[in-house]
mmCIF file of C-alpha atoms in Angstrom:
data_model
loop_
_atom_site.group_PDB
_atom_site.id
_atom_site.type_symbol
_atom_site.label_atom_id
_atom_site.label_comp_id
_atom_site.label_asym_id
_atom_site.label_seq_id
_atom_site.Cartn_x
_atom_site.Cartn_y
_atom_site.Cartn_z
ATOM 1 C CA MET A 1 126.182 103.047 18.288
ATOM 2 C CA LYS A 2 123.691 105.875 18.777
ATOM 3 C CA THR A 3 123.243 108.132 15.751
ATOM 4 C CA PHE A 4 121.535 111.497 15.866
ATOM 5 C CA LYS A 5 119.639 113.677 13.451
ATOM 6 C CA LYS A 6 121.648 116.568 14.856
ATOM 7 C CA VAL A 7 124.167 117.475 17.520
ATOM 8 C CA TYR A 8 124.184 120.942 19.024
ATOM 9 C CA ILE A 9 127.594 122.506 19.594
ATOM 10 C CA GLU A 10 127.473 125.663 21.692
ATOM 11 C CA ILE A 11 130.189 127.921 20.297
ATOM 12 C CA THR A 12 129.622 130.692 22.844
ATOM 13 C CA SER A 13 127.672 131.155 26.053
ATOM 14 C CA VAL A 14 127.585 134.926 25.534
ATOM 15 C CA CYS A 15 124.636 136.855 24.091
ATOM 16 C CA ASN A 16 124.271 140.505 23.112
ATOM 17 C CA LEU A 17 120.591 140.613 24.149
ATOM 18 C CA ALA A 18 118.697 139.932 27.370
ATOM 19 C CA CYS A 19 115.359 138.517 26.238
ATOM 20 C CA SER A 20 112.547 137.938 28.697
ATOM 21 C CA PHE A 21 111.944 134.411 27.404
ATOM 22 C CA CYS A 22 115.593 133.315 27.679
ATOM 23 C CA PRO A 23 117.139 133.185 31.180
ATOM 24 C CA GLN A 24 120.728 134.366 31.310
ATOM 25 C CA THR A 25 123.081 131.445 31.878
ATOM 26 C CA ALA A 26 124.936 131.233 35.172
ATOM 27 C CA ARG A 27 127.801 129.464 33.410
ATOM 28 C CA ALA A 28 131.083 131.209 32.682
ATOM 29 C CA LYS A 29 131.262 133.394 29.597
ATOM 30 C CA ASN A 30 133.214 131.540 26.979
ATOM 31 C CA PHE A 31 133.957 131.246 23.263
ATOM 32 C CA ILE A 32 134.988 127.915 21.783
ATOM 33 C CA LYS A 33 138.501 127.712 20.345
ATOM 34 C CA LEU A 34 139.044 126.355 16.846
ATOM 35 C CA ASN A 35 141.169 123.397 17.974
ATOM 36 C CA THR A 36 138.521 122.482 20.567
ATOM 37 C CA PHE A 37 135.818 122.722 17.909
ATOM 38 C CA ASN A 38 137.777 120.411 15.613
ATOM 39 C CA HIS A 39 138.256 117.964 18.482
ATOM 40 C CA ILE A 40 134.488 117.869 19.056
ATOM 41 C CA LEU A 41 133.768 117.447 15.345
ATOM 42 C CA ASP A 42 136.089 114.441 15.199
ATOM 43 C CA GLN A 43 134.342 112.875 18.170
ATOM 44 C CA ILE A 44 130.778 113.331 16.940
ATOM 45 C CA LYS A 45 131.468 112.442 13.289
ATOM 46 C CA PRO A 46 130.433 108.774 13.660
ATOM 47 C CA HIS A 47 127.130 109.902 15.173
ATOM 48 C CA THR A 48 125.783 112.626 12.854
ATOM 49 C CA ASN A 49 126.338 114.754 9.760
ATOM 50 C CA HIS A 50 124.361 117.773 10.967
ATOM 51 C CA ILE A 51 125.348 120.279 13.641
ATOM 52 C CA TYR A 52 123.586 123.273 15.147
ATOM 53 C CA LEU A 53 125.874 126.011 16.460
ATOM 54 C CA HIS A 54 123.947 127.011 19.543
ATOM 55 C CA VAL A 55 122.419 126.098 22.863
ATOM 56 C CA LYS A 56 122.685 129.379 24.724
ATOM 57 C CA GLY A 57 124.514 132.432 23.440
ATOM 58 C CA GLU A 58 124.470 134.296 20.122
ATOM 59 C CA PRO A 59 126.605 132.382 17.580
ATOM 60 C CA LEU A 60 127.250 135.427 15.377
ATOM 61 C CA LEU A 61 129.207 136.945 18.259
ATOM 62 C CA HIS A 62 131.933 134.357 17.696
ATOM 63 C CA PRO A 63 134.818 136.211 16.021
ATOM 64 C CA LYS A 64 135.927 133.130 14.085
ATOM 65 C CA ILE A 65 132.590 131.744 12.973
ATOM 66 C CA ASP A 66 133.898 131.710 9.401
ATOM 67 C CA GLU A 67 136.730 129.384 10.451
ATOM 68 C CA LEU A 68 134.276 127.172 12.339
ATOM 69 C CA LEU A 69 132.173 126.888 9.176
ATOM 70 C CA ASP A 70 135.260 126.027 7.126
ATOM 71 C CA ALA A 71 136.251 123.342 9.617
ATOM 72 C CA SER A 72 132.722 121.930 9.516
ATOM 73 C CA HIS A 73 132.837 121.696 5.739
ATOM 74 C CA GLU A 74 136.255 120.049 5.751
ATOM 75 C CA LYS A 75 134.907 117.312 8.019
ATOM 76 C CA GLY A 76 131.700 116.795 6.046
ATOM 77 C CA PHE A 77 129.139 118.504 8.288
ATOM 78 C CA LYS A 78 126.117 120.585 7.345
ATOM 79 C CA VAL A 79 125.461 123.486 9.697
ATOM 80 C CA ASN A 80 122.336 125.190 11.030
ATOM 81 C CA ILE A 81 122.617 128.518 12.839
ATOM 82 C CA THR A 82 119.935 130.084 15.043
ATOM 83 C CA THR A 83 120.433 133.796 15.630
ATOM 84 C CA ASN A 84 118.586 136.832 16.919
ATOM 85 C CA GLY A 85 119.661 138.534 13.689
ATOM 86 C CA THR A 86 120.971 141.764 15.185
ATOM 87 C CA LEU A 87 124.544 141.142 14.000
ATOM 88 C CA ILE A 88 123.751 139.796 10.539
ATOM 89 C CA GLN A 89 125.142 142.721 8.536
ATOM 90 C CA LYS A 90 128.367 142.747 10.564
ATOM 91 C CA SER A 91 128.776 138.996 10.115
ATOM 92 C CA LYS A 92 127.533 138.389 6.590
ATOM 93 C CA HIS A 93 131.000 138.375 5.020
ATOM 94 C CA LYS A 94 131.861 135.438 7.298
ATOM 95 C CA LEU A 95 128.755 133.488 6.270
ATOM 96 C CA LEU A 96 128.123 134.010 2.574
ATOM 97 C CA GLY A 97 129.701 131.434 0.311
ATOM 98 C CA LYS A 98 130.361 128.938 3.101
ATOM 99 C CA PRO A 99 129.310 125.526 1.680
ATOM 100 C CA ALA A 100 128.709 124.050 5.140
ATOM 101 C CA LEU A 101 125.924 126.533 5.925
ATOM 102 C CA ARG A 102 122.641 124.731 5.295
ATOM 103 C CA GLN A 103 120.063 126.746 7.224
ATOM 104 C CA MET A 104 119.680 129.953 9.211
ATOM 105 C CA ASN A 105 116.887 130.461 11.727
ATOM 106 C CA PHE A 106 116.075 134.036 12.719
ATOM 107 C CA SER A 107 114.376 134.373 16.109
ATOM 108 C CA LEU A 108 112.349 137.466 15.257
ATOM 109 C CA HIS A 109 110.588 137.338 18.632
ATOM 110 C CA SER A 110 113.920 138.510 20.068
ATOM 111 C CA PHE A 111 113.083 142.063 18.989
ATOM 112 C CA ASP A 112 110.086 142.354 21.308
ATOM 113 C CA GLY A 113 111.597 140.009 23.891
ATOM 114 C CA HIS A 114 114.522 142.362 24.490
ATOM 115 C CA GLU A 115 113.555 145.448 26.452
ATOM 116 C CA GLY A 116 114.840 148.548 24.749
ATOM 117 C CA SER A 117 114.662 147.300 21.157
ATOM 118 C CA THR A 118 114.068 150.136 18.699
ATOM 119 C CA ASP A 119 113.500 150.431 14.943
ATOM 120 C CA ARG A 120 111.647 147.238 14.044
ATOM 121 C CA GLU A 121 111.752 148.138 10.366
ATOM 122 C CA GLY A 122 115.513 148.679 10.402
ATOM 123 C CA TYR A 123 116.068 145.391 12.259
ATOM 124 C CA LEU A 124 114.002 143.455 9.740
ATOM 125 C CA ARG A 125 115.444 145.349 6.767
ATOM 126 C CA GLU A 126 118.959 144.162 7.619
ATOM 127 C CA ILE A 127 117.821 140.549 7.933
ATOM 128 C CA LEU A 128 115.788 140.639 4.714
ATOM 129 C CA SER A 129 118.679 142.285 2.882
ATOM 130 C CA PHE A 130 120.900 139.384 3.907
ATOM 131 C CA VAL A 131 118.303 136.840 2.792
ATOM 132 C CA ARG A 132 118.133 138.478 -0.635
ATOM 133 C CA GLU A 133 121.917 138.548 -0.924
ATOM 134 C CA ALA A 134 122.203 134.911 0.156
ATOM 135 C CA ALA A 135 119.587 133.611 -2.301
ATOM 136 C CA GLU A 136 122.198 132.378 -4.764
ATOM 137 C CA HIS A 137 123.866 130.275 -2.062
ATOM 138 C CA LYS A 138 120.836 127.982 -1.629
ATOM 139 C CA ILE A 139 120.562 128.508 2.126
ATOM 140 C CA ILE A 140 117.275 127.634 3.828
ATOM 141 C CA PHE A 141 115.810 130.422 5.958
ATOM 142 C CA SER A 142 113.305 130.170 8.771
ATOM 143 C CA PHE A 143 111.756 133.232 10.397
ATOM 144 C CA ARG A 144 110.560 132.392 13.904
ATOM 145 C CA LEU A 145 107.888 134.195 15.880
ATOM 146 C CA TRP A 146 107.665 132.111 19.033
ATOM 147 C CA ASN A 147 105.738 134.517 21.236
ATOM 148 C CA LEU A 148 102.122 133.357 21.183
ATOM 149 C CA THR A 149 100.296 132.899 24.465
ATOM 150 C CA LYS A 150 97.890 130.060 25.231
ATOM 151 C CA ASP A 151 94.955 132.045 23.794
ATOM 152 C CA ASN A 152 96.926 132.725 20.596
ATOM 153 C CA ALA A 153 98.349 136.086 21.631
ATOM 154 C CA THR A 154 97.186 139.170 23.457
ATOM 155 C CA ASN A 155 96.215 142.329 21.604
ATOM 156 C CA LEU A 156 99.723 143.711 22.201
ATOM 157 C CA GLU A 157 101.381 140.588 20.808
ATOM 158 C CA ARG A 158 99.037 140.539 17.835
ATOM 159 C CA SER A 159 99.791 144.153 16.989
ATOM 160 C CA ARG A 160 103.544 143.615 17.358
ATOM 161 C CA ASN A 161 103.456 140.488 15.225
ATOM 162 C CA ARG A 162 101.252 142.195 12.653
ATOM 163 C CA ALA A 163 103.851 144.951 12.290
ATOM 164 C CA THR A 164 106.575 142.350 11.750
ATOM 165 C CA LEU A 165 104.533 140.181 9.400
ATOM 166 C CA GLU A 166 103.400 143.155 7.328
ATOM 167 C CA ILE A 167 107.018 144.005 6.518
ATOM 168 C CA ILE A 168 107.726 140.387 5.549
ATOM 169 C CA GLU A 169 104.557 140.181 3.423
ATOM 170 C CA LYS A 170 105.589 143.300 1.553
ATOM 171 C CA GLU A 171 109.135 142.022 1.051
ATOM 172 C CA PHE A 172 107.961 138.780 -0.558
ATOM 173 C CA GLY A 173 104.936 140.218 -2.365
ATOM 174 C CA LEU A 174 102.435 138.035 -0.547
ATOM 175 C CA ASP A 175 98.760 138.528 -1.340
ATOM 176 C CA TYR A 176 97.602 137.084 1.974
ATOM 177 C CA ARG A 177 98.083 137.700 5.676
ATOM 178 C CA ILE A 178 100.505 135.160 7.073
ATOM 179 C CA GLU A 179 98.329 134.582 10.171
ATOM 180 C CA GLU A 180 95.665 133.150 7.883
ATOM 181 C CA LYS A 181 98.008 130.462 6.585
ATOM 182 C CA VAL A 182 100.253 129.468 9.470
ATOM 183 C CA VAL A 183 99.193 127.074 12.220
ATOM 184 C CA PRO A 184 100.853 127.585 15.639
ATOM 185 C CA GLY A 185 103.615 125.029 15.997
ATOM 186 C CA SER A 186 104.231 124.697 12.269
ATOM 187 C CA GLY A 187 105.479 126.792 9.402
ATOM 188 C CA VAL A 188 104.338 128.227 6.108
ATOM 189 C CA LYS A 189 106.469 128.523 2.992
ATOM 190 C CA ILE A 190 106.546 132.145 1.858
ATOM 191 C CA ALA A 191 109.199 131.910 -0.864
ATOM 192 C CA ASP A 192 111.720 129.478 -2.315
ATOM 193 C CA ARG A 193 113.677 128.087 0.680
ATOM 194 C CA VAL A 194 112.066 130.680 2.985
ATOM 195 C CA TYR A 195 109.665 129.714 5.768
ATOM 196 C CA LEU A 196 107.903 131.426 8.654
ATOM 197 C CA ASN A 197 107.114 129.578 11.864
ATOM 198 C CA GLN A 198 104.852 130.724 14.678
ATOM 199 C CA ASP A 199 104.587 129.013 18.035
ATOM 200 C CA HIS A 200 103.837 129.608 21.687
ATOM 201 C CA GLU A 201 106.433 131.302 23.830
ATOM 202 C CA PHE A 202 109.162 128.854 24.738
ATOM 203 C CA GLU A 203 109.886 128.076 28.388
ATOM 204 C CA TRP A 204 113.327 126.809 29.336
ATOM 205 C CA PRO A 205 113.106 123.912 31.798
ATOM 206 C CA SER A 206 114.311 124.709 35.299
ATOM 207 C CA LEU A 207 114.891 122.786 38.507
ATOM 208 C CA ASP A 208 112.848 125.521 40.201
ATOM 209 C CA ALA A 209 109.758 124.593 38.172
ATOM 210 C CA PRO A 210 107.039 122.264 39.539
ATOM 211 C CA GLU A 211 107.515 118.558 38.912
ATOM 212 C CA ASP A 212 104.858 116.323 37.368
ATOM 213 C CA ASP A 213 104.407 112.549 37.273
ATOM 214 C CA GLY A 214 107.155 112.186 34.684
ATOM 215 C CA VAL A 215 105.001 110.325 32.177
ATOM 216 C CA GLY A 216 105.804 111.128 28.580
ATOM 217 C CA PHE A 217 108.329 110.808 25.787
ATOM 218 C CA CYS A 218 111.269 112.819 24.479
ATOM 219 C CA TYR A 219 113.730 112.534 21.605
ATOM 220 C CA ALA A 220 116.702 113.461 23.797
ATOM 221 C CA LEU A 221 119.606 111.112 22.938
ATOM 222 C CA ARG A 222 117.428 109.664 20.178
ATOM 223 C CA SER A 223 117.471 112.389 17.562
ATOM 224 C CA GLN A 224 119.786 114.835 19.311
ATOM 225 C CA ALA A 225 122.495 115.514 21.857
ATOM 226 C CA ALA A 226 124.379 118.686 22.744
ATOM 227 C CA VAL A 227 127.877 119.774 23.701
ATOM 228 C CA LEU A 228 128.185 122.958 25.755
ATOM 229 C CA VAL A 229 131.013 125.410 25.182
ATOM 230 C CA ASP A 230 133.097 123.907 28.013
ATOM 231 C CA GLY A 231 132.780 120.397 26.564
ATOM 232 C CA THR A 232 129.961 119.184 28.815
ATOM 233 C CA VAL A 233 127.639 116.758 27.018
ATOM 234 C CA VAL A 234 123.912 117.079 27.753
ATOM 235 C CA PRO A 235 121.034 115.085 26.262
ATOM 236 C CA CYS A 236 119.305 117.928 24.450
ATOM 237 C CA CYS A 237 119.402 121.598 23.474
ATOM 238 C CA LEU A 238 117.076 122.578 26.339
ATOM 239 C CA ASP A 239 119.552 121.838 29.115
ATOM 240 C CA GLY A 240 121.095 125.281 28.938
ATOM 241 C CA GLU A 241 122.738 125.046 32.372
ATOM 242 C CA GLY A 242 124.290 121.600 31.988
ATOM 243 C CA VAL A 243 122.105 120.104 34.731
ATOM 244 C CA ILE A 244 122.131 116.636 33.174
ATOM 245 C CA ASN A 245 125.909 116.411 32.883
ATOM 246 C CA LEU A 246 126.638 113.181 31.027
ATOM 247 C CA GLY A 247 130.390 113.749 30.859
ATOM 248 C CA ASN A 248 132.938 116.013 29.241
ATOM 249 C CA VAL A 249 134.520 115.468 25.824
ATOM 250 C CA HIS A 250 137.856 116.753 27.136
ATOM 251 C CA THR A 251 138.172 113.788 29.493
ATOM 252 C CA THR A 252 135.912 111.094 27.984
ATOM 253 C CA PRO A 253 135.177 110.265 24.332
ATOM 254 C CA PHE A 254 131.758 111.402 23.122
ATOM 255 C CA SER A 255 130.912 107.855 22.012
ATOM 256 C CA GLU A 256 131.445 106.591 25.548
ATOM 257 C CA ILE A 257 129.503 109.450 27.105
ATOM 258 C CA VAL A 258 126.313 108.861 25.093
ATOM 259 C CA GLU A 259 126.481 105.149 25.944
ATOM 260 C CA GLY A 260 127.225 105.760 29.632
ATOM 261 C CA GLU A 261 125.007 104.694 32.509
ATOM 262 C CA ARG A 262 123.281 108.031 33.046
ATOM 263 C CA ALA A 263 122.676 108.476 29.321
ATOM 264 C CA ASN A 264 121.251 104.986 28.923
ATOM 265 C CA ASN A 265 119.031 105.359 31.983
ATOM 266 C CA LEU A 266 117.511 108.459 30.402
ATOM 267 C CA TYR A 267 117.206 106.823 26.982
ATOM 268 C CA TYR A 268 115.582 103.607 28.164
ATOM 269 C CA GLY A 269 113.432 105.515 30.640
ATOM 270 C CA PHE A 270 111.806 107.371 27.770
ATOM 271 C CA SER A 271 111.437 104.062 25.917
ATOM 272 C CA GLU A 272 109.034 103.213 28.747
ATOM 273 C CA ARG A 273 107.474 106.719 28.621
ATOM 274 C CA LYS A 274 109.078 107.707 31.904
ATOM 275 C CA ALA A 275 111.309 110.695 32.685
ATOM 276 C CA VAL A 276 114.040 109.507 35.047
ATOM 277 C CA GLU A 277 115.839 112.863 35.350
ATOM 278 C CA GLU A 278 114.458 115.608 37.588
ATOM 279 C CA LEU A 279 114.940 118.282 34.923
ATOM 280 C CA CYS A 280 113.000 116.177 32.426
ATOM 281 C CA ARG A 281 110.102 115.897 34.887
ATOM 282 C CA LYS A 282 110.074 119.693 34.986
ATOM 283 C CA CYS A 283 110.222 120.204 31.220
ATOM 284 C CA GLY A 284 106.998 121.056 29.442
ATOM 285 C CA TYR A 285 108.431 120.249 26.041
ATOM 286 C CA ARG A 286 108.148 116.541 26.798
ATOM 287 C CA LYS A 287 104.358 116.869 26.873
ATOM 288 C CA ARG A 288 104.306 117.767 23.182
ATOM 289 C CA PHE A 289 104.944 114.137 22.330
ATOM 290 C CA GLY A 290 102.111 112.786 24.471
ATOM 291 C CA ALA A 291 102.194 109.884 26.873
#
């Protein structure tokens, strides 16, 4: 039986922002129902103990995220949430004190990625206020700035990031500039259970992208799998449109889906350093793991 480091469960396909780096999904707008969520948890339980509540969409938009966290705890799961952070003050009462919540990742690059964003300081102040309030709950926090270009950022990006980082440095009383410590692609610890991660701008794979020779490796269906809001199982969190549809948990058990023919072809293809799926041959993330 395949086991995974994590399984992504998309609890909504809806987002309150329109970031330049994140294509809007063509899938139907949807919010997962609690009974559906419980059904998925039961199916993935033999395969993992860690779930991430996103693929596309903004998880804090879900009106019953507190009930989803309670259900996760009841079934023995630890939860990671990735959010743009804009709704954190409205949602904090549904998050604080939830024992299932292990980690929260704040995509701070969303502020500059969304045209029309205003009041950087106010945006960050609300997030940092939540982090302070949540300190007693032992949650891990990761601040993400994934907006570097190949030459390590243009002057505009550097100035924007400097404005963001300066506020964070002041909040945590740092006596150094974060850029001097962090290496693109990795993180730096700035406080107890608080990290900052910088990386190059992320590109979602697309069937419209150019295809390469397919040589390379990926951890899809090795360390992770994902379930979209409609129950479609895909091999990783990057298949935001459900292109590699392995099956649906509403008609086929998850355990059977991840051991199905298409899933195994992908898995064993990467064992031989070969991408058998078209989308995988058009995904730059695979190149991070070399040939």
